[in-house]
mmCIF file of C-alpha atoms in Angstrom:
data_model
loop_
_atom_site.group_PDB
_atom_site.id
_atom_site.type_symbol
_atom_site.label_atom_id
_atom_site.label_comp_id
_atom_site.label_asym_id
_atom_site.label_seq_id
_atom_site.Cartn_x
_atom_site.Cartn_y
_atom_site.Cartn_z
ATOM 1 C CA MET R 1 -1.665 3.694 -13.304
ATOM 2 C CA GLY R 2 -2.772 7.208 -12.564
ATOM 3 C CA GLU R 3 -2.087 8.526 -9.104
ATOM 4 C CA ASN R 4 -4.857 7.859 -6.613
ATOM 5 C CA GLU R 5 -5.208 8.787 -2.963
ATOM 6 C CA ASN R 6 -2.408 6.361 -2.072
ATOM 7 C CA GLU R 7 0.003 7.780 -4.646
ATOM 8 C CA ARG R 8 0.274 11.469 -3.849
ATOM 9 C CA GLY R 9 3.528 11.591 -1.937
ATOM 10 C CA ASN R 10 1.902 12.435 1.386
ATOM 11 C CA SER R 11 2.181 11.060 4.886
ATOM 12 C CA ALA R 12 0.108 8.013 3.968
ATOM 13 C CA TYR R 13 3.298 6.435 2.699
ATOM 14 C CA GLY R 14 4.824 6.133 6.131
ATOM 15 C CA ARG R 15 8.438 5.076 5.778
ATOM 16 C CA LYS R 16 7.982 2.090 3.486
ATOM 17 C CA PRO R 17 9.386 1.871 -0.053
ATOM 18 C CA PHE R 18 6.944 2.880 -2.770
ATOM 19 C CA ARG R 19 4.723 0.059 -4.026
ATOM 20 C CA ARG R 20 2.388 0.577 -6.966
ATOM 21 C CA SER R 21 -1.081 -0.782 -6.321
ATOM 22 C CA PRO R 22 -1.963 -3.598 -8.738
ATOM 23 C CA SER R 23 -4.949 -3.201 -11.023
ATOM 24 C CA HIS R 24 -7.971 -4.667 -9.248
ATOM 25 C CA PHE R 25 -10.382 -4.793 -12.185
ATOM 26 C CA THR R 26 -8.688 -6.967 -14.783
ATOM 27 C CA ASP R 27 -11.586 -7.905 -17.059
ATOM 28 C CA ARG R 28 -10.686 -8.003 -20.731
ATOM 29 C CA ILE R 29 -12.558 -6.833 -23.799
ATOM 30 C CA THR R 30 -11.917 -9.491 -26.435
ATOM 31 C CA ALA R 31 -12.903 -10.135 -30.029
ATOM 32 C CA ASN R 32 -15.003 -13.188 -29.123
ATOM 33 C CA GLY R 33 -16.258 -11.848 -25.800
ATOM 34 C CA ALA R 34 -15.084 -15.017 -24.064
ATOM 35 C CA GLU R 35 -14.382 -13.134 -20.837
ATOM 36 C CA GLY R 36 -17.751 -11.409 -20.794
ATOM 37 C CA TRP R 37 -16.931 -8.184 -22.620
ATOM 38 C CA PRO R 38 -17.030 -8.280 -26.435
ATOM 39 C CA VAL R 39 -15.347 -5.751 -28.683
ATOM 40 C CA GLU R 40 -18.142 -3.506 -29.883
ATOM 41 C CA ALA R 41 -17.881 -0.118 -31.568
ATOM 42 C CA GLY R 42 -19.345 2.689 -29.484
ATOM 43 C CA ARG R 43 -20.044 0.598 -26.400
ATOM 44 C CA TYR R 44 -17.087 1.644 -24.260
ATOM 45 C CA ARG R 45 -15.468 4.891 -23.164
ATOM 46 C CA LEU R 46 -11.785 5.284 -22.360
ATOM 47 C CA ILE R 47 -11.203 7.641 -19.438
ATOM 48 C CA ALA R 48 -7.688 9.021 -19.267
ATOM 49 C CA SER R 49 -5.602 11.854 -17.907
ATOM 50 C CA ARG R 50 -3.034 13.528 -20.109
ATOM 51 C CA ALA R 51 -0.940 13.938 -16.959
ATOM 52 C CA CYS R 52 -0.649 10.208 -16.315
ATOM 53 C CA PRO R 53 1.979 8.166 -18.201
ATOM 54 C CA TRP R 54 0.026 4.928 -17.769
ATOM 55 C CA ALA R 55 -3.137 6.452 -19.219
ATOM 56 C CA SER R 56 -1.171 8.174 -21.982
ATOM 57 C CA ARG R 57 -0.117 4.758 -23.274
ATOM 58 C CA ALA R 58 -3.750 3.975 -24.047
ATOM 59 C CA VAL R 59 -4.363 7.383 -25.624
ATOM 60 C CA ILE R 60 -1.381 6.932 -27.968
ATOM 61 C CA ALA R 61 -2.300 3.348 -28.892
ATOM 62 C CA ARG R 62 -5.873 4.422 -29.640
ATOM 63 C CA ARG R 63 -4.583 7.169 -31.981
ATOM 64 C CA LEU R 64 -2.073 4.970 -33.792
ATOM 65 C CA LEU R 65 -4.630 2.205 -34.321
ATOM 66 C CA GLY R 66 -7.342 4.604 -35.456
ATOM 67 C CA LEU R 67 -9.876 3.600 -32.832
ATOM 68 C CA GLU R 68 -11.231 7.105 -32.240
ATOM 69 C CA ASP R 69 -14.654 6.347 -33.725
ATOM 70 C CA ALA R 70 -14.914 2.955 -32.021
ATOM 71 C CA LEU R 71 -13.741 3.896 -28.523
ATOM 72 C CA SER R 72 -14.663 7.360 -27.281
ATOM 73 C CA LEU R 73 -12.283 9.322 -25.069
ATOM 74 C CA GLY R 74 -12.919 11.274 -21.876
ATOM 75 C CA ILE R 75 -10.177 13.436 -20.369
ATOM 76 C CA ALA R 76 -10.115 14.074 -16.639
ATOM 77 C CA ASP R 77 -8.911 17.249 -14.970
ATOM 78 C CA PRO R 78 -5.192 16.914 -14.111
ATOM 79 C CA LEU R 79 -5.955 18.160 -10.604
ATOM 80 C CA GLN R 80 -7.709 15.608 -8.419
ATOM 81 C CA ASP R 81 -9.460 16.023 -5.120
ATOM 82 C CA ASP R 82 -10.443 13.505 -2.437
ATOM 83 C CA ARG R 83 -13.306 12.287 -4.618
ATOM 84 C CA SER R 84 -10.920 11.067 -7.325
ATOM 85 C CA TRP R 85 -10.434 12.063 -10.953
ATOM 86 C CA ARG R 86 -13.047 14.635 -11.892
ATOM 87 C CA PHE R 87 -14.577 15.926 -15.113
ATOM 88 C CA THR R 88 -14.294 19.634 -14.425
ATOM 89 C CA LEU R 89 -12.861 20.231 -17.921
ATOM 90 C CA ASP R 90 -16.289 19.394 -19.387
ATOM 91 C CA PRO R 91 -19.382 21.627 -19.438
ATOM 92 C CA ASP R 92 -21.250 21.487 -16.123
ATOM 93 C CA GLY R 93 -18.417 19.396 -14.708
ATOM 94 C CA ARG R 94 -19.843 16.152 -16.124
ATOM 95 C CA ASP R 95 -18.478 13.679 -18.614
ATOM 96 C CA PRO R 96 -20.693 14.303 -21.663
ATOM 97 C CA VAL R 97 -21.156 10.607 -22.436
ATOM 98 C CA LEU R 98 -21.310 9.006 -18.989
ATOM 99 C CA GLY R 99 -23.012 11.925 -17.259
ATOM 100 C CA ILE R 100 -20.886 11.551 -14.125
ATOM 101 C CA ARG R 101 -18.845 14.129 -12.229
ATOM 102 C CA PHE R 102 -16.202 11.765 -10.822
ATOM 103 C CA LEU R 103 -14.608 8.607 -12.186
ATOM 104 C CA SER R 104 -15.236 7.013 -8.802
ATOM 105 C CA GLN R 105 -18.924 6.843 -9.749
ATOM 106 C CA ALA R 106 -18.130 4.298 -12.473
ATOM 107 C CA TYR R 107 -16.034 2.309 -9.978
ATOM 108 C CA ASP R 108 -18.867 2.411 -7.421
ATOM 109 C CA ALA R 109 -21.319 1.218 -10.053
ATOM 110 C CA ARG R 110 -19.129 -1.851 -10.523
ATOM 111 C CA ALA R 111 -18.324 -2.703 -6.906
ATOM 112 C CA SER R 112 -19.076 -1.305 -3.468
ATOM 113 C CA GLU R 113 -15.551 -1.905 -2.177
ATOM 114 C CA TYR R 114 -12.276 -2.125 -4.040
ATOM 115 C CA PRO R 115 -8.588 -1.780 -3.113
ATOM 116 C CA GLY R 116 -6.104 0.465 -4.837
ATOM 117 C CA GLY R 117 -8.247 3.554 -5.216
ATOM 118 C CA VAL R 118 -9.527 5.114 -8.436
ATOM 119 C CA SER R 119 -7.015 5.081 -11.276
ATOM 120 C CA VAL R 120 -6.689 5.843 -14.970
ATOM 121 C CA PRO R 121 -6.747 4.550 -17.626
ATOM 122 C CA ALA R 122 -10.194 3.132 -17.105
ATOM 123 C CA VAL R 123 -12.610 1.675 -19.614
ATOM 124 C CA VAL R 124 -16.291 2.139 -18.773
ATOM 125 C CA ASP R 125 -19.273 0.305 -20.245
ATOM 126 C CA VAL R 126 -21.476 3.161 -21.482
ATOM 127 C CA PRO R 127 -24.889 1.418 -21.268
ATOM 128 C CA SER R 128 -24.445 0.349 -17.631
ATOM 129 C CA GLY R 129 -22.047 3.086 -16.486
ATOM 130 C CA GLN R 130 -19.891 0.406 -14.863
ATOM 131 C CA LEU R 131 -16.121 0.187 -14.903
ATOM 132 C CA VAL R 132 -14.891 -2.665 -17.090
ATOM 133 C CA THR R 133 -11.147 -2.560 -16.507
ATOM 134 C CA ASN R 134 -8.336 -0.461 -15.070
ATOM 135 C CA ASP R 135 -5.665 -2.972 -16.116
ATOM 136 C CA TYR R 136 -3.268 -0.550 -17.774
ATOM 137 C CA GLN R 137 -0.762 -3.300 -18.628
ATOM 138 C CA GLN R 138 -3.198 -5.465 -20.588
ATOM 139 C CA LEU R 139 -5.417 -2.732 -22.005
ATOM 140 C CA THR R 140 -3.064 -1.510 -24.720
ATOM 141 C CA LEU R 141 -2.083 -5.046 -25.727
ATOM 142 C CA ASP R 142 -5.751 -5.874 -26.213
ATOM 143 C CA LEU R 143 -6.313 -2.711 -28.248
ATOM 144 C CA ALA R 144 -3.543 -3.937 -30.547
ATOM 145 C CA THR R 145 -4.601 -7.594 -30.797
ATOM 146 C CA GLU R 146 -8.312 -7.940 -29.931
ATOM 147 C CA TRP R 147 -9.732 -4.792 -31.559
ATOM 148 C CA THR R 148 -8.222 -5.483 -34.992
ATOM 149 C CA ALA R 149 -11.611 -5.603 -36.760
ATOM 150 C CA LEU R 150 -12.081 -1.940 -35.828
ATOM 151 C CA HIS R 151 -8.549 -0.731 -36.624
ATOM 152 C CA ARG R 152 -8.143 1.901 -39.304
ATOM 153 C CA PRO R 153 -6.761 0.822 -42.685
ATOM 154 C CA GLY R 154 -2.988 1.058 -42.420
ATOM 155 C CA ALA R 155 -2.859 0.635 -38.636
ATOM 156 C CA PRO R 156 0.571 -0.538 -37.448
ATOM 157 C CA ASP R 157 1.157 -3.872 -35.731
ATOM 158 C CA LEU R 158 2.138 -2.677 -32.256
ATOM 159 C CA TYR R 159 2.574 -6.137 -30.757
ATOM 160 C CA PRO R 160 4.062 -8.375 -33.475
ATOM 161 C CA ALA R 161 3.668 -12.065 -32.652
ATOM 162 C CA ALA R 162 7.247 -12.909 -33.652
ATOM 163 C CA LEU R 163 8.697 -10.316 -31.265
ATOM 164 C CA ARG R 164 6.460 -10.776 -28.221
ATOM 165 C CA ALA R 165 8.801 -12.867 -26.071
ATOM 166 C CA GLU R 166 11.656 -10.364 -26.444
ATOM 167 C CA MET R 167 9.274 -7.404 -26.140
ATOM 168 C CA ASP R 168 7.687 -8.727 -22.952
ATOM 169 C CA GLN R 169 11.074 -9.124 -21.300
ATOM 170 C CA LEU R 170 12.248 -5.679 -22.396
ATOM 171 C CA MET R 171 9.008 -3.998 -21.329
ATOM 172 C CA ALA R 172 9.173 -5.714 -17.936
ATOM 173 C CA THR R 173 12.675 -4.331 -17.314
ATOM 174 C CA ILE R 174 11.775 -0.837 -18.507
ATOM 175 C CA GLY R 175 8.568 -0.998 -16.490
ATOM 176 C CA ARG R 176 10.307 -1.944 -13.268
ATOM 177 C CA ASP R 177 13.348 0.312 -13.462
ATOM 178 C CA LEU R 178 12.252 3.294 -15.608
ATOM 179 C CA ASN R 179 8.465 3.621 -15.822
ATOM 180 C CA ASN R 180 8.005 2.773 -12.157
ATOM 181 C CA GLY R 181 11.556 3.610 -11.137
ATOM 182 C CA VAL R 182 10.932 7.353 -11.287
ATOM 183 C CA TYR R 183 8.105 6.895 -8.767
ATOM 184 C CA LYS R 184 10.174 4.680 -6.491
ATOM 185 C CA ALA R 185 12.818 7.395 -6.402
ATOM 186 C CA GLY R 186 10.400 10.302 -6.171
ATOM 187 C CA PHE R 187 8.234 8.880 -3.394
ATOM 188 C CA ALA R 188 11.086 7.366 -1.356
ATOM 189 C CA THR R 189 11.127 8.370 2.300
ATOM 190 C CA GLU R 190 14.480 6.774 3.113
ATOM 191 C CA GLN R 191 17.798 7.753 1.558
ATOM 192 C CA ALA R 192 18.764 4.149 0.859
ATOM 193 C CA ASP R 193 15.490 3.443 -0.956
ATOM 194 C CA TYR R 194 15.889 6.566 -3.067
ATOM 195 C CA GLU R 195 19.487 5.787 -4.009
ATOM 196 C CA ARG R 196 18.659 2.171 -4.860
ATOM 197 C CA ALA R 197 15.818 3.224 -7.159
ATOM 198 C CA CYS R 198 17.806 6.031 -8.758
ATOM 199 C CA ARG R 199 20.799 3.802 -9.504
ATOM 200 C CA ALA R 200 18.594 1.117 -11.039
ATOM 201 C CA LEU R 201 16.807 3.741 -13.109
ATOM 202 C CA PHE R 202 19.958 5.138 -14.671
ATOM 203 C CA GLN R 203 21.502 1.708 -15.169
ATOM 204 C CA CYS R 204 18.430 0.781 -17.211
ATOM 205 C CA TRP R 205 18.625 4.180 -18.921
ATOM 206 C CA GLU R 206 22.168 3.468 -20.111
ATOM 207 C CA GLN R 207 21.179 0.039 -21.428
ATOM 208 C CA VAL R 208 18.251 1.460 -23.365
ATOM 209 C CA SER R 209 20.393 4.265 -24.751
ATOM 210 C CA GLN R 210 22.978 1.752 -25.968
ATOM 211 C CA ARG R 211 20.234 -0.366 -27.540
ATOM 212 C CA LEU R 212 18.898 2.636 -29.461
ATOM 213 C CA ALA R 213 22.271 3.910 -30.651
ATOM 214 C CA GLY R 214 22.150 1.751 -33.764
ATOM 215 C CA ARG R 215 18.441 1.166 -34.285
ATOM 216 C CA ARG R 216 15.651 3.648 -34.714
ATOM 217 C CA TYR R 217 13.153 1.949 -32.398
ATOM 218 C CA LEU R 218 13.404 -0.468 -29.500
ATOM 219 C CA MET R 219 12.480 -3.510 -31.570
ATOM 220 C CA GLY R 220 14.150 -2.463 -34.801
ATOM 221 C CA ASP R 221 12.757 -0.587 -37.783
ATOM 222 C CA THR R 222 9.152 -0.007 -36.675
ATOM 223 C CA ILE R 223 7.237 1.424 -33.733
ATOM 224 C CA THR R 224 5.829 -1.054 -31.225
ATOM 225 C CA GLU R 225 4.133 -1.051 -27.838
ATOM 226 C CA ALA R 226 7.602 -1.001 -26.260
ATOM 227 C CA ASP R 227 8.270 2.445 -27.733
ATOM 228 C CA ILE R 228 4.949 3.763 -26.453
ATOM 229 C CA ARG R 229 5.788 2.650 -22.913
ATOM 230 C CA LEU R 230 9.259 4.175 -22.960
ATOM 231 C CA PHE R 231 8.089 7.414 -24.574
ATOM 232 C CA THR R 232 5.510 8.246 -21.906
ATOM 233 C CA THR R 233 8.260 8.278 -19.275
ATOM 234 C CA LEU R 234 10.844 10.103 -21.387
ATOM 235 C CA VAL R 235 8.447 12.891 -22.397
ATOM 236 C CA ARG R 236 7.866 13.663 -18.697
ATOM 237 C CA PHE R 237 11.468 13.322 -17.615
ATOM 238 C CA ASP R 238 12.969 16.803 -17.861
ATOM 239 C CA VAL R 239 9.591 18.449 -17.197
ATOM 240 C CA VAL R 240 8.896 16.752 -13.860
ATOM 241 C CA TYR R 241 10.925 13.653 -13.011
ATOM 242 C CA HIS R 242 14.366 15.274 -13.117
ATOM 243 C CA GLY R 243 13.576 17.911 -10.484
ATOM 244 C CA HIS R 244 10.305 16.970 -8.792
ATOM 245 C CA PHE R 245 11.273 13.294 -8.324
ATOM 246 C CA LYS R 246 15.026 13.969 -7.833
ATOM 247 C CA CYS R 247 15.989 11.758 -10.780
ATOM 248 C CA ASN R 248 18.783 14.179 -11.548
ATOM 249 C CA ARG R 249 21.922 12.269 -12.418
ATOM 250 C CA TRP R 250 21.409 13.754 -15.855
ATOM 251 C CA LYS R 251 18.651 15.167 -18.042
ATOM 252 C CA LEU R 252 17.082 13.589 -21.074
ATOM 253 C CA ALA R 253 18.418 16.526 -23.101
ATOM 254 C CA GLU R 254 21.945 15.529 -22.022
ATOM 255 C CA ASP R 255 21.719 12.057 -23.598
ATOM 256 C CA PRO R 256 22.206 12.507 -27.370
ATOM 257 C CA VAL R 257 20.644 9.149 -28.252
ATOM 258 C CA LEU R 258 17.572 9.166 -26.014
ATOM 259 C CA TRP R 259 16.881 12.855 -26.554
ATOM 260 C CA ALA R 260 16.921 12.378 -30.330
ATOM 261 C CA TYR R 261 14.805 9.209 -30.021
ATOM 262 C CA ALA R 262 12.230 10.968 -27.838
ATOM 263 C CA ARG R 263 12.014 13.926 -30.254
ATOM 264 C CA ASP R 264 11.652 11.530 -33.180
ATOM 265 C CA LEU R 265 8.624 9.921 -31.533
ATOM 266 C CA PHE R 266 7.210 13.260 -30.353
ATOM 267 C CA GLN R 267 7.234 14.508 -33.941
ATOM 268 C CA THR R 268 5.554 11.308 -35.175
ATOM 269 C CA PRO R 269 1.756 11.590 -35.590
ATOM 270 C CA GLY R 270 0.041 9.872 -32.692
ATOM 271 C CA PHE R 271 2.679 10.676 -30.082
ATOM 272 C CA GLY R 272 3.350 14.378 -29.561
ATOM 273 C CA ASP R 273 -0.169 15.346 -30.596
ATOM 274 C CA THR R 274 -1.490 13.523 -27.510
ATOM 275 C CA VAL R 275 0.880 15.229 -25.045
ATOM 276 C CA ASP R 276 -0.211 18.122 -22.835
ATOM 277 C CA PHE R 277 2.747 19.523 -20.887
ATOM 278 C CA ASP R 278 0.492 21.903 -18.964
ATOM 279 C CA HIS R 279 -1.561 19.001 -17.591
ATOM 280 C CA ILE R 280 1.608 17.075 -16.763
ATOM 281 C CA LYS R 281 3.272 19.913 -14.878
ATOM 282 C CA ARG R 282 0.218 21.042 -12.951
ATOM 283 C CA HIS R 283 -0.643 17.508 -11.881
ATOM 284 C CA TYR R 284 2.783 16.529 -10.563
ATOM 285 C CA TYR R 285 3.630 19.826 -8.913
ATOM 286 C CA GLN R 286 0.198 20.540 -7.442
ATOM 287 C CA VAL R 287 -1.155 17.094 -6.507
ATOM 288 C CA HIS R 288 1.983 15.659 -4.874
ATOM 289 C CA THR R 289 1.863 18.034 -1.924
ATOM 290 C CA GLY R 290 3.996 15.750 0.224
ATOM 291 C CA ILE R 291 6.864 16.381 -2.199
ATOM 292 C CA ASN R 292 5.987 19.954 -3.209
ATOM 293 C CA PRO R 293 3.958 21.529 -0.373
ATOM 294 C CA THR R 294 4.077 25.022 -1.944
ATOM 295 C CA ARG R 295 2.388 23.676 -5.116
ATOM 296 C CA ILE R 296 4.583 26.007 -7.201
ATOM 297 C CA VAL R 297 4.802 24.855 -10.830
ATOM 298 C CA ALA R 298 8.227 25.056 -12.477
ATOM 299 C CA LEU R 299 8.505 27.292 -15.554
ATOM 300 C CA GLY R 300 10.908 25.246 -17.687
ATOM 301 C CA PRO R 301 12.167 23.624 -19.744
ATOM 302 C CA ASP R 302 11.628 25.266 -23.130
ATOM 303 C CA LEU R 303 9.024 23.123 -24.909
ATOM 304 C CA ALA R 304 10.065 24.421 -28.336
ATOM 305 C CA ASP R 305 13.119 22.146 -28.131
ATOM 306 C CA TRP R 306 10.818 19.151 -28.754
ATOM 307 C CA LEU R 307 10.352 20.358 -32.329
ATOM 308 C CA THR R 308 14.051 20.641 -33.218
ATOM 309 C CA PRO R 309 15.607 18.264 -35.802
ATOM 310 C CA HIS R 310 16.517 14.831 -34.451
ATOM 311 C CA HIS R 311 18.187 13.197 -37.502
ATOM 312 C CA ARG R 312 17.020 9.718 -36.447
ATOM 313 C CA GLU R 313 15.687 9.166 -39.950
ATOM 314 C CA GLU R 314 19.330 8.586 -40.919
ATOM 315 C CA LEU R 315 19.005 5.193 -39.211
ATOM 316 C CA GLY R 316 16.340 4.248 -41.741
ATOM 317 C CA GLY R 317 13.304 2.343 -40.584
ATOM 318 C CA ARG R 318 9.606 2.557 -41.357
ATOM 319 C CA PRO R 319 7.743 4.027 -38.367
ATOM 320 C CA PHE R 320 4.417 2.339 -39.227
ATOM 321 C CA GLY R 321 5.808 -0.724 -40.962
ATOM 322 C CA ASP R 322 3.602 -1.563 -43.948
ATOM 323 C CA GLY R 323 0.976 0.845 -42.626
ATOM 324 C CA THR R 324 0.457 4.586 -42.651
ATOM 325 C CA PRO R 325 0.409 7.472 -40.149
ATOM 326 C CA PRO R 326 -2.845 8.228 -38.344
ATOM 327 C CA GLY R 327 -4.945 11.131 -39.577
ATOM 328 C CA PRO R 328 -5.414 14.469 -37.831
ATOM 329 C CA VAL R 329 -6.459 14.628 -34.189
ATOM 330 C CA PRO R 330 -10.269 14.521 -34.080
ATOM 331 C CA PRO R 331 -11.948 17.843 -33.233
ATOM 332 C CA GLY R 332 -12.343 18.253 -29.508
ATOM 333 C CA GLU R 333 -9.483 15.899 -28.650
ATOM 334 C CA GLU R 334 -6.641 18.368 -29.060
ATOM 335 C CA ALA R 335 -4.269 19.002 -26.160
ATOM 336 C CA SER R 336 -4.666 22.409 -24.552
ATOM 337 C CA ALA R 337 -2.913 25.335 -26.209
ATOM 338 C CA ALA R 338 -0.911 25.891 -23.016
ATOM 339 C CA GLY R 339 0.365 22.324 -23.136
ATOM 340 C CA ARG R 340 1.799 22.314 -26.644
ATOM 341 C CA PRO R 341 5.178 23.581 -27.899
#
């Protein structure tokens, strides 16, 4: 989930290994509303940060499934303060739909006390202004399986029933050792903890690279949720994780398979058009002051390399299965000009 006040690499960590706070609000929005929140077009607002890999999963899934008209999107400033994610990118510093200045206001409207801080992605009930869920693990799966009545024609099946057992196991390994592994290495305060996390990360890296050497996507010929989860870590790797988090055994650009795979996805509608490298770099380098007290933002790498040929199409495959690519990014949802190659 998005960094909160307990995830900024400061002295609050003490000398304990990094532990990601679990999602506290785990309500689900389902087709039949059995858990209290029914799928309903226009009722909910997805709050995300383009800096956060966990939130970016939801932004990509929403684009691929064509839920833009059904589930509105609010983007928080990549730079937080002690009052949590803020809407200073919007006119008057307020989210134009919810009318709030800080995401914490939606959390406070739901509960007076809650552990784990204020995180993204978050889904807010627009009529009440209350947080519904910050369960980043379940959110995207529900978008794929519970919101089907509101999917665009030609939406891909991101969580195929026949593949779920294998997908769940693969995503759990990638989640533990790669998605979260970069944080365990980056926020380590003991050498042994850092080395343990870094070794596990690159062991998983090698396994994933081998898996992708002969197949275009993690589960075969089509894009699934597993690819979304891997992509959001890979797209940040050389930009921030390699240097800022000391995950520097090698760069993404030094792995021919994973670098080509990441570029293939980046150039696929719904992936790269959601990425904002400016937000990513400013957030990591300027919010994690315990790691980077000078708050200096690194200049590189050259973003134009993301648009170079990848040749993964030679492996065949159908990115959207029997479906079609999503349409253009809706007006007003484009990444910033500074954050695009």
